[in-house]
Coordinates of C-alpha atoms in Angstrom, one line a residue:
M1 CA 93.1 -5.2 51.7
V2 CA 92.0 -6.7 48.4
A3 CA 92.2 -5.0 45.1
V4 CA 89.1 -5.5 43.0
R5 CA 87.8 -4.3 39.6
V6 CA 84.3 -3.1 39.8
R7 CA 82.0 -5.1 37.4
P8 CA 78.8 -3.9 35.8
T9 CA 75.9 -3.8 38.2
R10 CA 73.1 -6.3 38.3
A11 CA 69.8 -6.0 40.1
A12 CA 71.1 -8.4 42.7
D13 CA 73.8 -5.8 43.5
I14 CA 71.2 -3.1 44.0
T15 CA 69.2 -5.0 46.6
S16 CA 72.3 -6.3 48.4
T17 CA 72.5 -5.6 52.1
D18 CA 76.3 -5.7 52.1
P19 CA 77.5 -2.2 53.3
A20 CA 80.5 -2.4 50.9
S21 CA 78.3 -3.3 47.9
P22 CA 79.4 -1.1 44.9
G23 CA 76.0 -0.8 43.3
P24 CA 75.1 2.5 41.6
G25 CA 74.3 5.1 44.2
L26 CA 74.0 2.6 46.9
R27 CA 76.2 1.6 49.8
V28 CA 74.0 0.6 52.7
A29 CA 70.6 -0.8 51.9
E30 CA 69.2 -1.1 55.4
H31 CA 66.0 0.9 54.6
G32 CA 63.7 -0.4 51.9
S33 CA 62.6 3.1 50.9
W34 CA 66.2 4.0 50.1
V35 CA 66.6 0.8 48.0
R36 CA 63.4 1.4 46.0
W37 CA 64.3 5.0 45.4
Q38 CA 67.7 4.1 44.1
M39 CA 66.3 1.4 41.9
R40 CA 64.1 4.0 40.3
K41 CA 66.6 6.8 40.1
A42 CA 70.0 5.3 39.6
R43 CA 71.3 5.3 36.0
P44 CA 72.8 2.2 34.4
A45 CA 76.5 2.0 35.0
D46 CA 77.3 1.6 31.3
E47 CA 75.8 4.9 30.2
S48 CA 78.4 7.6 29.6
G49 CA 78.9 11.1 28.4
R50 CA 80.2 14.5 29.6
F51 CA 77.0 15.3 31.4
A52 CA 76.0 11.7 32.2
A53 CA 75.5 12.3 36.0
L54 CA 72.9 15.0 35.2
H55 CA 70.6 12.2 33.9
N56 CA 70.1 11.4 37.6
P57 CA 67.2 13.6 38.9
A58 CA 68.6 13.7 42.4
F59 CA 72.1 14.7 41.2
R60 CA 70.5 17.5 39.1
K61 CA 69.0 18.9 42.3
L62 CA 72.3 18.7 44.1
F63 CA 74.1 20.2 41.1
V64 CA 71.9 23.3 41.0
G65 CA 71.8 23.4 44.8
G66 CA 75.6 23.3 44.8
L67 CA 75.7 26.3 42.5
F68 CA 73.5 28.3 44.9
T69 CA 75.6 27.1 47.8
F70 CA 78.9 28.3 46.3
L71 CA 77.3 31.6 45.1
T72 CA 76.2 32.2 48.7
M73 CA 79.8 31.7 49.8
Q74 CA 81.2 34.0 47.1
V75 CA 78.6 36.8 47.5
A76 CA 78.7 36.7 51.3
G77 CA 82.5 36.6 51.3
I78 CA 82.7 39.7 49.2
A79 CA 80.1 41.5 51.3
R80 CA 82.0 40.6 54.5
A81 CA 85.3 41.8 53.1
W82 CA 83.7 45.1 52.0
L83 CA 82.0 45.7 55.4
A84 CA 85.3 44.9 57.2
F85 CA 87.1 47.6 55.3
E86 CA 84.2 50.1 55.8
L87 CA 84.2 49.5 59.6
T88 CA 88.0 49.5 60.1
G89 CA 89.5 51.2 57.1
S90 CA 92.5 48.9 57.3
N91 CA 94.0 45.8 55.8
T92 CA 94.5 44.5 59.3
G93 CA 90.8 44.5 59.9
L94 CA 90.2 42.7 56.6
G95 CA 93.0 40.2 57.5
G96 CA 91.3 39.5 60.9
V97 CA 88.1 38.5 59.2
M98 CA 89.9 36.2 56.8
L99 CA 91.9 34.7 59.7
A100 CA 88.8 34.0 61.7
F101 CA 87.3 32.2 58.8
G102 CA 90.4 30.2 58.0
A103 CA 91.3 29.3 61.5
C104 CA 87.8 28.1 62.3
S105 CA 87.7 26.1 59.1
I106 CA 90.9 24.2 60.0
V107 CA 89.7 23.4 63.5
A108 CA 86.3 22.3 62.4
V109 CA 87.2 20.2 59.4
P110 CA 87.8 16.9 61.3
Y111 CA 84.5 17.3 63.1
G112 CA 82.7 18.1 59.8
G113 CA 83.9 14.8 58.4
M114 CA 82.8 13.0 61.5
I115 CA 79.4 14.5 61.4
S116 CA 79.0 13.6 57.8
D117 CA 79.8 10.0 58.5
R118 CA 77.7 9.8 61.7
F119 CA 74.4 11.4 60.6
P120 CA 72.2 11.2 57.4
K121 CA 73.8 13.5 55.0
R122 CA 70.7 15.2 53.7
K123 CA 69.8 16.4 57.2
V124 CA 73.4 17.6 57.7
L125 CA 73.3 19.5 54.5
I126 CA 69.9 21.1 55.3
L127 CA 70.9 22.2 58.8
A128 CA 74.3 23.5 57.7
G129 CA 72.6 25.2 54.7
L130 CA 70.1 27.0 56.9
L131 CA 72.9 28.3 59.1
Q132 CA 74.8 29.4 56.0
A133 CA 71.7 31.3 54.8
A134 CA 70.9 32.8 58.2
T135 CA 74.3 34.4 58.8
P136 CA 74.3 36.9 55.9
V137 CA 70.7 37.8 56.7
W138 CA 71.8 38.6 60.2
L139 CA 74.6 40.9 58.9
G140 CA 72.2 42.4 56.4
V141 CA 69.8 43.4 59.1
A142 CA 72.7 44.9 61.1
V143 CA 73.8 46.9 58.1
A144 CA 70.3 48.1 57.3
T145 CA 69.7 49.2 60.9
G146 CA 73.1 50.8 61.4
T147 CA 74.1 48.4 64.2
A148 CA 76.9 46.5 62.4
S149 CA 80.1 46.1 64.3
Y150 CA 83.4 44.4 63.8
W151 CA 82.7 41.7 66.3
M152 CA 79.7 40.7 64.3
L153 CA 81.9 40.1 61.3
I154 CA 84.3 38.0 63.3
A155 CA 81.4 35.9 64.6
A156 CA 79.9 35.5 61.2
S157 CA 83.3 34.5 59.7
V158 CA 83.7 31.9 62.4
V159 CA 80.2 30.5 61.7
Q160 CA 80.8 30.4 58.0
G161 CA 84.2 28.6 58.4
A162 CA 82.5 26.0 60.5
V163 CA 79.6 25.6 58.1
I164 CA 81.8 25.1 55.1
S165 CA 83.8 22.5 57.0
I166 CA 80.5 20.5 57.4
L167 CA 79.0 21.2 54.0
A168 CA 82.0 20.2 51.8
P169 CA 82.5 16.6 53.1
A170 CA 78.8 16.0 53.5
R171 CA 78.0 17.1 49.9
L172 CA 80.8 15.1 48.3
S173 CA 79.8 12.0 50.3
F174 CA 76.1 12.4 49.4
I175 CA 77.0 12.8 45.7
S176 CA 78.9 9.4 45.8
E177 CA 75.9 7.7 47.3
I178 CA 73.4 9.1 44.8
V179 CA 75.3 8.6 41.5
G180 CA 77.3 5.4 42.4
R181 CA 80.9 4.4 42.2
E182 CA 81.0 4.3 38.4
S183 CA 79.7 7.8 38.0
I184 CA 81.6 9.5 40.8
T185 CA 84.2 11.0 38.6
N186 CA 81.7 12.5 36.2
A187 CA 79.6 13.9 39.1
I188 CA 82.7 15.4 40.9
F189 CA 83.9 17.2 37.7
L190 CA 80.5 18.6 37.1
S191 CA 80.3 19.7 40.7
M192 CA 83.7 21.4 40.5
S193 CA 82.4 23.3 37.5
T194 CA 79.7 24.9 39.8
V195 CA 82.5 26.1 42.1
Q196 CA 84.2 27.8 39.3
M197 CA 81.1 29.3 37.8
A198 CA 80.3 30.8 41.2
R199 CA 83.8 32.3 41.2
V200 CA 83.1 34.0 37.9
V201 CA 79.6 35.3 38.7
G202 CA 79.5 35.8 42.4
P203 CA 82.2 38.4 43.1
A204 CA 81.3 40.4 40.0
A205 CA 77.6 40.5 40.8
A206 CA 78.3 41.3 44.5
G207 CA 80.7 44.1 43.6
A208 CA 78.3 45.6 41.1
L209 CA 75.3 45.4 43.4
I210 CA 77.1 47.0 46.4
G211 CA 77.3 50.2 44.3
V212 CA 73.6 50.3 43.4
A213 CA 71.9 52.8 45.7
L214 CA 68.6 50.9 45.9
F215 CA 70.4 47.7 46.7
G216 CA 73.6 48.4 48.6
L217 CA 75.6 46.3 51.0
A218 CA 72.6 45.2 53.0
G219 CA 70.9 44.0 49.9
V220 CA 73.9 42.0 48.9
F221 CA 73.8 40.2 52.3
F222 CA 70.1 39.5 51.8
A223 CA 70.7 38.2 48.3
A224 CA 73.3 35.8 49.8
G225 CA 70.7 34.6 52.3
V226 CA 68.1 34.0 49.5
L227 CA 70.7 32.0 47.5
G228 CA 71.4 29.9 50.6
A229 CA 67.7 29.3 51.2
L230 CA 67.3 28.1 47.6
S231 CA 70.1 25.6 48.0
V232 CA 68.2 24.1 51.1
I233 CA 64.9 24.0 49.3
L234 CA 66.4 21.8 46.5
L235 CA 67.4 19.2 49.1
I236 CA 63.7 18.7 50.1
G237 CA 62.4 15.5 48.6
L238 CA 65.7 13.7 48.5
P239 CA 66.1 10.6 50.7
S240 CA 68.2 11.0 53.8
G241 CA 71.0 8.9 52.4
T242 CA 73.1 6.3 54.0
P243 CA 71.7 5.5 57.5
A244 CA 73.8 6.9 60.3
S245 CA 76.6 4.6 61.5
R246 CA 76.3 3.6 65.1
S247 CA 79.8 2.8 66.2
G248 CA 79.3 3.5 69.9
R249 CA 82.4 5.7 69.9
S250 CA 82.6 9.3 71.0
A251 CA 83.0 12.1 68.4
L252 CA 86.7 12.2 69.1
G253 CA 86.8 8.4 68.9
D254 CA 85.3 8.5 65.4
I255 CA 87.9 11.0 64.3
V256 CA 90.7 8.9 65.7
D257 CA 89.2 5.8 64.0
G258 CA 89.3 7.7 60.7
L259 CA 92.9 8.6 61.1
R260 CA 93.8 4.9 62.0
F261 CA 92.0 3.8 58.8
V262 CA 94.0 6.1 56.6
R263 CA 97.2 5.0 58.3
S264 CA 96.3 1.4 57.5
R265 CA 96.0 2.2 53.8
P266 CA 99.4 3.1 52.1
D267 CA 97.5 4.1 48.9
L268 CA 95.4 6.7 50.7
M269 CA 98.4 8.0 52.7
H270 CA 100.3 8.5 49.4
L271 CA 97.3 10.2 47.7
L272 CA 96.7 12.6 50.6
A273 CA 100.5 13.4 50.9
V274 CA 100.6 14.3 47.2
S275 CA 97.6 16.5 47.6
F276 CA 99.0 18.2 50.7
G277 CA 102.3 18.8 49.0
V278 CA 100.9 20.2 45.7
V279 CA 98.3 22.4 47.4
L280 CA 100.5 23.8 50.1
V281 CA 103.3 24.9 47.7
G282 CA 101.3 25.6 44.5
F283 CA 97.9 26.9 45.4
P284 CA 99.1 30.0 47.4
H285 CA 99.8 31.6 44.0
M286 CA 96.1 32.8 44.1
A287 CA 96.8 35.1 47.0
F288 CA 99.4 37.0 45.0
L289 CA 97.4 37.7 41.9
P290 CA 96.8 41.4 43.0
V291 CA 100.6 41.8 43.2
V292 CA 101.0 40.3 39.7
A293 CA 98.4 42.6 38.3
E294 CA 99.7 45.7 40.0
Q295 CA 103.5 45.3 40.1
V296 CA 104.2 43.1 37.1
H297 CA 101.6 44.1 34.5
D298 CA 100.6 47.6 35.9
S299 CA 96.9 46.8 35.4
G300 CA 95.6 47.4 38.9
S301 CA 92.2 46.1 40.0
T302 CA 91.0 45.6 36.4
G303 CA 93.9 43.2 35.7
F304 CA 93.3 41.4 39.0
G305 CA 89.7 40.9 38.1
F306 CA 90.6 39.6 34.6
L307 CA 93.2 37.2 36.1
N308 CA 90.7 35.7 38.5
A309 CA 88.1 35.4 35.8
S310 CA 90.6 33.8 33.4
A311 CA 91.5 31.2 36.1
A312 CA 87.9 30.4 36.8
V313 CA 86.9 30.1 33.1
G314 CA 89.9 27.8 32.6
A315 CA 88.8 25.7 35.6
V316 CA 85.3 25.4 34.2
I317 CA 86.6 24.3 30.8
G318 CA 89.0 21.8 32.4
S319 CA 86.4 20.3 34.6
L320 CA 83.9 19.8 31.8
S321 CA 86.5 18.6 29.3
L322 CA 87.4 15.6 31.6
A323 CA 83.9 15.0 33.0
N324 CA 83.6 11.7 31.2
L325 CA 87.1 10.4 32.1
Q326 CA 87.1 6.7 32.7
R327 CA 87.8 5.6 36.3
R328 CA 90.9 3.5 35.4
R329 CA 92.6 6.6 34.0
L330 CA 92.2 8.7 37.2
R331 CA 95.7 8.1 38.6
P332 CA 97.6 8.9 35.3
F333 CA 95.6 12.1 34.8
Q334 CA 96.1 13.1 38.4
T335 CA 99.9 13.0 37.9
R336 CA 99.7 14.7 34.5
S337 CA 97.5 17.5 35.8
A338 CA 99.8 18.2 38.7
V339 CA 102.9 18.3 36.4
A340 CA 101.0 20.5 34.0
F341 CA 100.0 22.8 36.9
G342 CA 103.6 23.2 38.0
V343 CA 104.9 23.9 34.4
S344 CA 102.1 26.4 33.7
L345 CA 102.8 28.2 37.0
V346 CA 106.4 28.7 35.9
V347 CA 105.3 29.9 32.5
F348 CA 102.8 32.3 34.0
A349 CA 105.5 33.9 36.1
V350 CA 107.6 34.9 33.2
M351 CA 104.9 36.1 30.8
P352 CA 105.8 39.6 29.5
T353 CA 102.3 41.0 28.9
L354 CA 99.0 40.9 30.7
Y355 CA 97.3 39.3 27.6
A356 CA 99.8 36.4 27.6
A357 CA 99.5 36.0 31.4
L358 CA 95.7 35.8 31.0
A359 CA 96.0 33.0 28.5
V360 CA 98.4 31.0 30.7
M361 CA 96.3 31.7 33.8
A362 CA 93.5 29.9 32.2
V363 CA 95.7 26.8 31.9
V364 CA 96.8 27.2 35.6
G365 CA 93.1 27.4 36.6
A366 CA 92.2 24.3 34.4
T367 CA 95.1 22.1 35.7
S368 CA 94.6 23.0 39.3
S369 CA 90.9 22.4 39.2
V370 CA 91.3 19.1 37.4
F371 CA 93.9 18.0 40.0
Q372 CA 91.5 18.9 42.8
A373 CA 88.6 17.0 41.2
L374 CA 90.7 13.9 40.5
N375 CA 91.9 13.8 44.2
N376 CA 88.2 13.9 45.4
S377 CA 87.2 11.2 42.9
L378 CA 90.1 8.9 43.8
L379 CA 89.5 9.2 47.5
L380 CA 85.7 8.4 47.1
T381 CA 86.4 5.4 44.9
M382 CA 89.1 4.0 47.2
T383 CA 87.3 4.5 50.5
P384 CA 84.4 2.6 52.1
V385 CA 81.3 4.7 52.5
E386 CA 81.5 4.7 56.3
Y387 CA 84.8 6.7 56.0
H388 CA 83.9 9.0 53.1
G389 CA 83.3 12.1 55.2
R390 CA 86.3 11.8 57.5
V391 CA 88.7 11.0 54.6
Q392 CA 87.4 14.0 52.6
S393 CA 87.8 16.2 55.6
L394 CA 91.5 15.3 55.7
L395 CA 91.8 16.4 52.0
M396 CA 90.1 19.6 52.9
L397 CA 92.8 20.4 55.5
S398 CA 95.3 21.0 52.7
F399 CA 93.0 23.6 51.2
S400 CA 92.5 25.3 54.6
G401 CA 96.2 25.2 55.2
F402 CA 97.4 26.8 52.1
A403 CA 96.1 30.2 53.3
I404 CA 98.6 29.8 56.2
A405 CA 101.4 28.9 53.8
A406 CA 100.8 32.2 52.0
L407 CA 102.3 34.2 54.8
P408 CA 105.9 32.8 54.6
I409 CA 105.6 32.8 50.8
G410 CA 104.7 36.4 50.9
I411 CA 107.7 37.2 53.0
I412 CA 109.9 35.4 50.4
A413 CA 108.2 37.4 47.6
D414 CA 109.0 40.7 49.3
A415 CA 112.6 39.6 49.4
V416 CA 113.2 38.2 46.0
G417 CA 110.3 39.4 43.9
I418 CA 106.9 37.9 42.8
R419 CA 108.2 36.5 39.5
A420 CA 111.0 34.5 41.1
T421 CA 108.6 33.4 43.9
L422 CA 106.1 32.0 41.4
V423 CA 108.8 30.3 39.4
G424 CA 109.9 28.7 42.7
L425 CA 106.4 27.5 43.5
G426 CA 106.0 25.9 40.1
I427 CA 109.4 24.1 40.5
L428 CA 108.4 22.9 44.0
V429 CA 105.2 21.4 42.6
L430 CA 107.3 19.4 40.1
L431 CA 109.7 18.3 42.9
V432 CA 106.7 17.2 45.0
M433 CA 105.5 15.0 42.1
A434 CA 109.0 13.6 41.5
A435 CA 109.2 12.7 45.2
A436 CA 105.7 11.2 45.0
R437 CA 106.7 9.0 42.1
L438 CA 109.7 7.7 44.0
A439 CA 107.6 7.1 47.1
Q440 CA 104.6 5.5 45.4
P441 CA 103.6 2.3 47.2
R442 CA 104.5 -0.8 45.2
G443 CA 102.0 -3.5 44.1
L444 CA 98.9 -1.3 44.3
P445 CA 96.8 -1.3 41.1
E446 CA 95.2 2.0 39.9
E447 CA 91.7 0.8 40.8
T448 CA 92.5 -0.2 44.4
T449 CA 89.2 -0.2 46.3
L450 CA 87.7 -2.0 49.2

């Protein structure tokens, strides 16, 4: 492994046929059309600004399409949860739907990364997007005709879990190819802002429309399908992306190869371990916001909604405020964001009023979102393009797994109280970062790349 500092790109870099060439938006230039398209569309590496990546027409399409994709997830998720409660009238029924979604996501994530690396990413995004759009339409028809059943919800949740496991690594990898190594950080932060904007708008809109007589639950499902279709339409006209790698290995062989690659890179192992640790012990706080609203601040569902909105708004502000962060500063800010996340979680737990808690929750949302975006950016800049999907899928495992960690944490919260539990989670985040500092590989510069 050789540590290199990426230099400004020249025309010679853009036309290089070296698969590891770090030209803007280009990794593998085997197809002339891809090269010519990138030469027309890629922005110069020295341009900067908080919205710099949006100067790239292709990224603009992905940015808007990503917003539609995440709105589809949010709107369909709210509609599925509501239908589950209508059909079963129990929290167990709702939990079963969530379990089906989460379990399938965990199982499918490694295969999603492999598919992203093996096939042209635009085609992967289109096929997965069509499946994502079709599923809520199917449920909408079932609700409208009075034939909806619980097994349909379980099946739809399984499909949606698998689809997201494919969409996420493919979208992140495609972004890195389109905007180039020097603009990855800016593009990732902007993309993260769409996730948070969808968190603010999606649930509120879905909840309101369910109560509208002329729209109803079926209409919400249909709306989710339309949003998913719009995300697919925006992919039309983009190039297919990096040509598929032909390793000759089986699907399982490609997954094993990705694991071996990560094991051979101490810097990647360290980064993934830090992400797993922080996410597994810190991010489950989101599952207990209803308890904080009801038992701590006596504000019920209204307080719960405000806490979610505050976290999402903070995340949007955090993502946009660091969107023009220079690549050499990614590692320091990753550490600082994780430490700030742990501290803010402790402070949030002891806030005496709802208004104070809302202010601190915005900081919690901002720091957690920044930490997540920095991890994505670092992995993409430190990894060769042929491993982008598989490495990103490993990072996704931590976000799939924190839902499982919420169960034992919930048991602890029932025993010692939610305030003490949240304080403990914040302290654990700080301990993870202290351990990460001690275990950091020596001799690896901040801009380690291949």
